Short mmCIF file of C-alpha atoms in Angstrom, two decimals:
data_model
loop_
_atom_site.label_atom_id
_atom_site.label_comp_id
_atom_site.label_asym_id
_atom_site.label_seq_id
_atom_site.Cartn_x
_atom_site.Cartn_y
_atom_site.Cartn_z
CA MET A 25 59.64 -229.46 172.52
CA ALA A 26 59.58 -227.92 175.96
CA ALA A 27 60.97 -224.64 174.60
CA ARG A 28 58.37 -224.64 171.81
CA ARG A 29 55.49 -225.15 174.23
CA GLU A 30 56.81 -222.36 176.42
CA ALA A 31 56.97 -219.95 173.43
CA GLU A 32 53.38 -220.81 172.39
CA ALA A 33 52.18 -220.21 175.95
CA ARG A 34 53.85 -216.77 176.04
CA GLN A 35 52.26 -215.92 172.62
CA ALA A 36 48.84 -216.92 173.84
CA THR A 37 49.31 -214.85 176.97
CA LEU A 38 50.31 -211.75 174.96
CA GLU A 39 47.28 -212.10 172.61
CA ALA A 40 44.96 -212.46 175.57
CA GLU A 41 46.43 -209.34 177.20
CA ARG A 42 46.12 -207.43 173.89
CA ALA A 43 42.49 -208.48 173.46
CA ALA A 44 41.75 -207.40 177.02
CA LEU A 45 43.39 -204.01 176.42
CA LEU A 46 41.50 -203.40 173.12
CA ALA A 47 38.25 -204.26 174.81
CA GLN A 48 38.81 -201.36 177.18
CA LEU A 49 39.29 -198.83 174.34
CA PRO A 50 36.50 -197.33 172.11
CA ALA A 51 36.21 -198.79 168.66
CA ALA A 52 38.03 -197.01 165.84
CA ASN A 53 34.75 -196.43 163.93
CA ALA A 54 32.78 -195.11 166.92
CA ARG A 55 30.43 -192.18 166.02
CA ALA A 56 28.73 -189.51 168.08
CA LEU A 57 25.00 -189.73 168.62
CA ALA A 58 23.30 -188.25 165.57
CA GLY A 59 21.32 -185.02 165.94
CA ALA A 60 18.38 -184.00 163.77
CA VAL A 61 18.82 -180.75 161.81
CA GLU A 62 15.58 -179.28 160.48
CA THR A 63 13.77 -175.96 160.18
CA ARG A 64 10.11 -176.87 160.30
CA GLN A 65 9.48 -176.21 163.99
CA PHE A 66 10.87 -172.67 163.94
CA GLY A 67 10.65 -171.79 160.24
CA ALA A 68 9.69 -168.15 160.86
CA ALA A 69 12.13 -167.56 163.69
CA GLY A 70 14.95 -166.67 161.30
CA LEU A 71 12.85 -163.80 159.95
CA VAL A 72 13.42 -162.06 163.27
CA ARG A 73 17.08 -161.63 162.32
CA ALA A 74 16.08 -160.50 158.82
CA PHE A 75 13.70 -157.99 160.43
CA ASP A 76 16.56 -156.54 162.47
CA LEU A 77 18.72 -156.31 159.34
CA ALA A 78 16.02 -154.31 157.52
CA ARG A 79 15.94 -151.77 160.34
CA GLN A 80 19.73 -151.47 160.34
CA LEU A 81 19.80 -150.95 156.57
CA ALA A 82 17.17 -148.20 156.84
CA VAL A 83 19.47 -146.30 159.21
CA GLU A 84 22.38 -146.69 156.77
CA VAL A 85 20.30 -145.52 153.81
CA CYS A 86 19.08 -142.46 155.72
CA ALA A 87 22.70 -141.56 156.45
CA THR A 88 23.49 -141.48 152.72
CA LEU A 89 20.56 -139.22 151.76
CA PRO A 90 21.28 -135.53 151.11
CA ALA A 91 20.82 -133.63 154.35
CA GLY A 92 17.68 -131.54 154.56
CA GLU A 93 16.30 -132.74 151.22
CA LYS A 94 12.88 -134.35 150.85
CA ILE A 95 12.62 -137.76 149.20
CA VAL A 96 9.70 -139.90 148.07
CA LEU A 97 9.81 -143.67 147.85
CA HIS A 98 9.11 -144.87 144.32
CA ASP A 99 6.00 -147.04 144.04
CA PRO A 100 4.82 -148.25 140.59
CA ALA A 101 1.14 -148.21 141.54
CA ALA A 102 1.29 -144.67 142.94
CA SER A 103 3.23 -143.44 139.91
CA GLN A 104 0.64 -144.93 137.60
CA GLY A 105 -2.13 -143.33 139.62
CA VAL A 106 -0.50 -139.89 139.39
CA LEU A 107 -0.04 -140.33 135.64
CA ALA A 108 -3.68 -141.36 135.21
CA ALA A 109 -4.87 -138.38 137.31
CA ARG A 110 -2.88 -135.98 135.16
CA THR A 111 -4.32 -137.66 132.07
CA VAL A 112 -7.85 -137.01 133.35
CA ASN A 113 -7.02 -133.40 134.15
CA ASP A 114 -5.40 -132.83 130.74
CA ALA A 115 -8.31 -134.51 128.97
CA LEU A 116 -10.79 -132.17 130.67
CA VAL A 117 -8.76 -129.13 129.65
CA ARG A 118 -8.20 -130.38 126.11
CA MET A 119 -11.83 -131.38 125.54
CA GLY A 120 -13.07 -128.07 126.93
CA GLU A 121 -10.83 -126.11 124.58
CA ASP A 122 -11.75 -128.39 121.67
CA MET A 123 -15.48 -127.99 122.28
CA ALA A 124 -15.14 -124.21 122.50
CA ARG A 125 -13.33 -124.20 119.15
CA ARG A 126 -15.93 -126.50 117.59
CA ASN A 127 -18.74 -124.26 118.83
CA LYS A 128 -17.21 -121.28 117.05
CA GLU A 129 -16.69 -123.21 113.84
CA LEU A 130 -20.18 -124.70 113.90
CA GLN A 131 -21.78 -121.32 114.62
CA LEU A 132 -19.90 -119.81 111.70
CA TYR A 133 -21.11 -122.64 109.47
CA ILE A 134 -24.72 -122.16 110.63
CA ASP A 135 -24.55 -118.41 109.99
CA THR A 136 -23.20 -119.03 106.50
CA HIS A 137 -25.97 -121.50 105.56
CA THR A 138 -28.91 -119.76 107.21
CA PRO A 139 -31.29 -118.28 104.56
CA PRO A 140 -31.88 -114.50 104.76
CA GLY A 141 -34.77 -113.64 107.06
CA ALA A 142 -34.93 -117.13 108.66
CA VAL A 143 -35.33 -117.25 112.44
CA LEU A 144 -33.93 -120.32 114.23
CA THR A 145 -35.13 -120.86 117.77
CA THR A 146 -32.80 -122.37 120.35
CA LEU A 147 -33.59 -125.52 122.28
CA SER A 148 -34.61 -125.83 125.89
CA ALA A 149 -32.08 -125.05 128.57
CA ALA A 150 -32.48 -128.65 129.74
CA LEU A 151 -29.82 -129.60 127.22
CA THR A 152 -27.23 -127.90 129.40
CA VAL A 153 -27.31 -130.95 131.69
CA VAL A 154 -24.63 -133.48 130.83
CA PRO A 155 -26.39 -136.67 129.65
CA ALA A 156 -25.50 -139.91 131.39
CA VAL A 157 -27.00 -142.40 128.95
CA LEU A 158 -23.88 -143.35 127.03
CA ARG A 159 -21.15 -145.62 128.32
CA ALA A 160 -17.57 -145.13 127.22
CA SER A 161 -16.17 -147.95 125.14
CA ALA A 162 -12.80 -147.26 126.72
CA ASP A 163 -13.74 -146.42 130.29
CA THR A 164 -11.48 -143.82 131.85
CA ALA A 165 -11.77 -145.74 135.09
CA SER A 166 -9.45 -148.33 133.58
CA LEU A 167 -6.65 -145.81 134.00
CA PHE A 168 -6.83 -146.44 137.73
CA LYS A 169 -6.79 -150.24 137.45
CA SER A 170 -3.24 -151.51 137.81
CA ASP A 171 -1.64 -154.85 137.04
CA VAL A 172 1.46 -153.95 139.05
CA THR A 173 2.50 -156.86 141.25
CA ALA A 174 5.14 -157.09 143.96
CA ALA A 175 7.17 -160.30 143.92
CA GLY A 176 8.22 -161.37 147.39
CA LEU A 177 11.26 -163.55 148.12
CA ALA A 178 11.72 -165.43 151.36
CA TYR A 179 10.34 -162.70 153.64
CA GLY A 180 7.32 -162.26 151.39
CA GLU A 181 5.55 -159.26 149.94
CA GLY A 182 5.89 -157.38 153.22
CA ALA A 183 9.68 -156.99 152.90
CA ARG A 184 9.49 -153.74 150.94
CA ALA A 185 6.70 -152.36 153.13
CA LEU A 186 8.77 -153.24 156.19
CA PHE A 187 11.76 -151.34 154.81
CA ALA A 188 9.58 -148.35 153.90
CA SER A 189 8.27 -148.15 157.47
CA ALA A 190 11.78 -148.55 158.86
CA LEU A 191 12.97 -145.75 156.56
CA ALA A 192 10.18 -143.45 157.73
CA GLU A 193 11.07 -144.32 161.33
CA SER A 194 14.77 -143.56 160.82
CA CYS A 195 14.46 -140.21 159.02
CA PRO A 196 10.80 -139.05 159.09
CA GLN A 197 11.73 -135.43 158.43
CA GLN A 198 13.08 -136.32 154.99
CA VAL A 199 10.37 -138.70 153.76
CA ALA A 200 7.67 -136.83 151.85
CA GLY A 201 5.74 -139.92 150.74
CA LEU A 202 5.93 -143.71 150.79
CA GLY A 203 3.82 -144.23 147.67
CA SER A 204 1.71 -147.22 148.61
CA GLY A 205 -0.84 -147.29 151.40
CA TYR A 206 -2.65 -144.23 152.67
CA LEU A 207 -2.41 -141.28 150.30
CA GLY A 208 -4.37 -138.78 152.36
CA GLU A 209 -7.95 -137.58 152.43
CA LEU A 210 -9.65 -136.11 149.40
CA ASP A 211 -7.89 -132.95 148.26
CA THR A 212 -10.88 -130.60 148.13
CA ALA A 213 -9.01 -127.91 146.18
CA GLN A 214 -8.02 -130.37 143.46
CA HIS A 215 -11.51 -131.89 143.43
CA GLU A 216 -13.17 -128.50 143.06
CA ARG A 217 -10.75 -127.58 140.28
CA LEU A 218 -11.60 -130.78 138.39
CA LEU A 219 -15.32 -130.22 138.92
CA GLY A 220 -14.98 -126.67 137.59
CA ARG A 221 -13.36 -127.96 134.41
CA LEU A 222 -16.03 -130.63 134.12
CA ARG A 223 -18.77 -128.00 134.45
CA ALA A 224 -17.06 -125.85 131.81
CA LEU A 225 -16.94 -128.86 129.49
CA ALA A 226 -20.62 -129.53 130.18
CA GLY A 227 -21.48 -125.94 129.22
CA HIS A 228 -19.54 -126.21 125.95
CA ARG A 229 -21.22 -129.56 125.30
CA ALA A 230 -24.70 -128.06 125.82
CA ASP A 231 -23.97 -125.18 123.41
CA TYR A 232 -22.70 -127.69 120.87
CA ALA A 233 -25.84 -129.80 121.21
CA ASN A 234 -28.01 -126.71 120.61
CA ARG A 235 -26.07 -125.85 117.46
CA ILE A 236 -26.38 -129.40 116.18
CA ALA A 237 -30.15 -129.17 116.65
CA LEU A 238 -30.22 -125.86 114.73
CA LEU A 239 -28.10 -127.42 112.00
CA GLN A 240 -30.53 -130.33 111.76
CA LYS A 241 -33.42 -127.88 111.33
CA LEU A 242 -31.58 -126.27 108.45
CA ALA A 243 -31.08 -129.72 106.93
CA ASP A 244 -34.79 -130.50 107.27
CA ASN A 245 -35.73 -127.29 105.42
CA ALA A 246 -33.07 -127.67 102.73
CA LYS A 247 -33.27 -129.66 99.50
CA GLY A 248 -30.95 -131.47 97.15
CA GLU A 249 -27.19 -131.22 97.69
CA ASP A 250 -27.58 -128.64 100.42
CA LYS A 251 -29.66 -131.08 102.43
CA LYS A 252 -27.05 -133.84 102.05
CA GLU A 253 -24.22 -131.53 103.07
CA LEU A 254 -26.03 -130.16 106.13
CA SER A 255 -27.04 -133.66 107.25
CA ALA A 256 -23.47 -134.90 106.88
CA VAL A 257 -22.11 -132.02 108.96
CA ALA A 258 -24.78 -132.61 111.62
CA GLY A 259 -23.90 -136.32 111.74
CA ALA A 260 -20.18 -135.63 112.15
CA ALA A 261 -20.90 -133.11 114.89
CA GLY A 262 -23.12 -135.65 116.65
CA ALA A 263 -20.29 -138.21 116.64
CA ALA A 264 -17.98 -135.72 118.36
CA LEU A 265 -20.72 -135.03 120.90
CA LYS A 266 -21.05 -138.73 121.69
CA ALA A 267 -17.32 -138.96 122.35
CA VAL A 268 -17.57 -136.13 124.88
CA ASP A 269 -20.60 -137.75 126.51
CA ALA A 270 -18.75 -141.07 126.82
CA PHE A 271 -15.77 -139.41 128.47
CA VAL A 272 -17.91 -137.42 130.92
CA GLU A 273 -19.93 -140.53 131.77
CA SER A 274 -16.79 -142.55 132.48
CA LEU A 275 -15.67 -140.03 135.14
CA ARG A 276 -18.73 -140.89 137.29
CA ALA A 277 -18.56 -137.56 139.03
CA GLY A 278 -21.74 -138.24 141.02
CA GLU A 279 -20.48 -141.47 142.61
CA PRO A 280 -18.72 -141.34 145.98
CA GLY A 281 -15.36 -142.71 146.98
CA GLU A 282 -13.04 -144.86 144.92
CA ARG A 283 -15.76 -145.81 142.43
CA SER A 284 -15.37 -142.38 140.86
CA PRO A 285 -12.25 -141.82 138.70
CA LEU A 286 -12.73 -138.08 139.22
CA HIS A 287 -12.51 -138.62 142.99
CA ASN A 288 -9.37 -140.76 142.60
CA ALA A 289 -7.82 -138.21 140.27
CA ALA A 290 -8.22 -135.51 142.92
CA ARG A 291 -6.50 -137.73 145.53
CA TYR A 292 -3.55 -138.57 143.30
CA LEU A 293 -3.16 -134.97 142.15
CA GLY A 294 -3.02 -133.94 145.80
CA TYR A 295 -0.33 -136.55 146.45
CA ALA A 296 1.62 -135.31 143.42
CA ASN A 297 1.51 -131.76 144.77
CA ARG A 298 2.71 -132.84 148.21
CA THR A 299 5.68 -134.69 146.74
CA ALA A 300 6.50 -132.21 143.98
CA GLY A 301 10.21 -131.47 143.66
CA ALA A 302 11.26 -134.32 145.96
CA ALA A 303 14.02 -136.71 144.97
CA VAL A 304 12.82 -140.24 144.19
CA LEU A 305 14.31 -143.21 146.05
CA ASP A 306 13.95 -146.48 144.16
CA VAL A 307 14.52 -149.50 146.41
CA ASP A 308 14.59 -153.26 145.97
CA LEU A 309 15.17 -155.56 148.92
CA ARG A 310 15.56 -159.28 149.49
CA LEU A 311 15.37 -160.65 153.00
CA GLU A 312 15.97 -164.22 154.06
CA GLY A 313 15.94 -165.75 157.50
CA MET A 314 17.52 -169.06 158.45
CA SER A 315 16.55 -171.21 161.44
CA ILE A 316 18.39 -174.37 162.47
CA VAL A 317 17.07 -176.57 165.24
CA ARG A 318 19.46 -179.22 166.57
CA ASP A 319 18.16 -182.03 168.77
CA GLN A 320 20.77 -184.06 170.65
CA LEU A 321 20.32 -186.78 173.20
CA PHE A 322 22.47 -185.31 175.96
CA THR A 323 22.50 -181.55 175.20
CA GLY A 324 18.83 -181.14 174.32
CA GLN A 325 17.33 -178.84 171.70
CA LYS A 326 19.12 -175.71 170.49
CA LEU A 327 17.98 -173.02 168.05
CA ARG A 328 20.34 -170.96 165.92
CA LEU A 329 19.05 -167.91 163.99
CA SER A 330 20.63 -165.92 161.21
CA GLY A 331 19.50 -163.56 158.47
CA ILE A 332 20.63 -162.25 155.09
CA ALA A 333 19.68 -158.95 153.45
CA LEU A 334 20.45 -157.82 149.90
CA LEU A 335 19.58 -154.20 149.18
CA TRP A 336 20.09 -152.07 146.10
CA TYR A 337 18.76 -148.54 145.79
CA ARG A 338 19.03 -145.51 143.52
CA LEU A 339 18.30 -141.87 144.18
CA HIS A 340 16.81 -140.04 141.19
CA ALA A 341 16.33 -136.35 140.58
CA PRO A 342 12.73 -135.31 139.77
CA ASP A 343 13.62 -135.32 136.04
CA GLY A 344 14.59 -139.01 136.27
CA SER A 345 18.37 -138.67 136.16
CA VAL A 346 20.33 -140.87 138.59
CA ARG A 347 22.10 -138.96 141.33
CA PHE A 348 23.73 -141.99 142.95
CA ALA A 349 23.25 -145.74 143.38
CA ARG A 350 24.28 -148.11 146.15
CA THR A 351 24.30 -151.85 146.80
CA LEU A 352 24.47 -153.36 150.28
CA ARG A 353 24.87 -156.91 151.53
CA ARG A 354 24.47 -157.84 155.16
CA MET A 355 24.50 -161.12 157.06
CA ALA A 356 23.44 -161.23 160.69
CA PRO A 357 25.79 -163.14 163.01
CA PRO A 358 24.15 -166.39 164.14
CA VAL A 359 22.38 -166.18 167.47
CA GLU A 360 22.00 -169.31 169.57
CA VAL A 361 18.84 -169.58 171.62
CA ASP A 362 18.71 -172.06 174.50
CA LEU A 363 15.19 -173.46 174.54
CA ARG A 364 15.53 -174.97 178.00
CA GLY A 365 13.95 -173.00 180.79
CA ASP A 366 12.74 -169.40 180.93
CA GLY A 367 16.09 -167.89 180.00
CA GLY A 368 15.98 -169.11 176.43
CA GLN A 369 12.36 -168.04 176.02
CA ALA A 370 13.14 -164.51 177.19
CA LEU A 371 16.09 -164.26 174.82
CA PHE A 372 13.96 -165.26 171.88
CA ALA A 373 10.88 -163.20 172.75
CA ASP A 374 12.51 -159.93 173.77
CA GLU A 375 14.16 -157.98 170.94
CA THR A 376 16.22 -156.03 173.51
CA ALA A 377 17.77 -159.17 175.04
CA PRO A 378 21.51 -159.49 174.43
CA ALA A 379 22.66 -161.94 171.78
CA ARG A 380 25.09 -164.64 172.76
#
């Protein structure tokens, strides 16, 4: 019995010593103090890294461009504007030639159906003024209204404009045009050329109106089938005249600024001349910035910034053929910003501060 009691006492002593030793050690399931990871406080800070990536990519793209060759950045809205301007110019030329041809044909018809000895007086010279009473059913101004939209991802709609500016900064001697934005002042030479074609069309239109009036006089003096035929020809000629009037009215040549399609056509034709023969750079860019703010009890608040850029671009010859295409992917190394004290603020605010 004595030996048993002694063994129990030793066991109790060992358990007490073990319990005391375990009490001095951290628990097996002990966890570090939790930190809060969120991006709401500095959501735009990561875009700083994406901004730097865009500038770096512009330098790389400039290095791949053919040396000494002019390029123009493809912009859907600018391309549509150039196409619409050329459509206006071609329409003026085509309508002028068509009215001149119609005048000859109508004059020949009048000479054929004029009775011997009849004298037909011409109308007042006031008809040489282009009438502005008819509105075009299909307004030519709609050619300059675009539904082109730019879809922005992460960085927003300014990502492409940012890259365009960075490209012009990296190799300004090679960039002939950026497409969107300022296209230059009114090209007076192009505007005067368009006005000259409009005046020529107005002269042909006035001659045509005079001949229609003469044809109508012949119809009034005729009888029977001749009267019906002359009236039908006069009606058909009047319909063609209304189409010309509608087109001329839609150009709004007397209105200033962007309200006049003729004015816009001159600007876009000037831009087309300045960029003629240049290679076309088609670019698409996605920029994303990431900001992580970590709050910890003992170490305080820390900010980590990173950025991702995905770029694909193609260089086209003026005829549309692809000369080369590239794809680039870049990820900016994370930068840790210490938000305690002035040092961290300077690192974040100054783009020339060294990253750490």
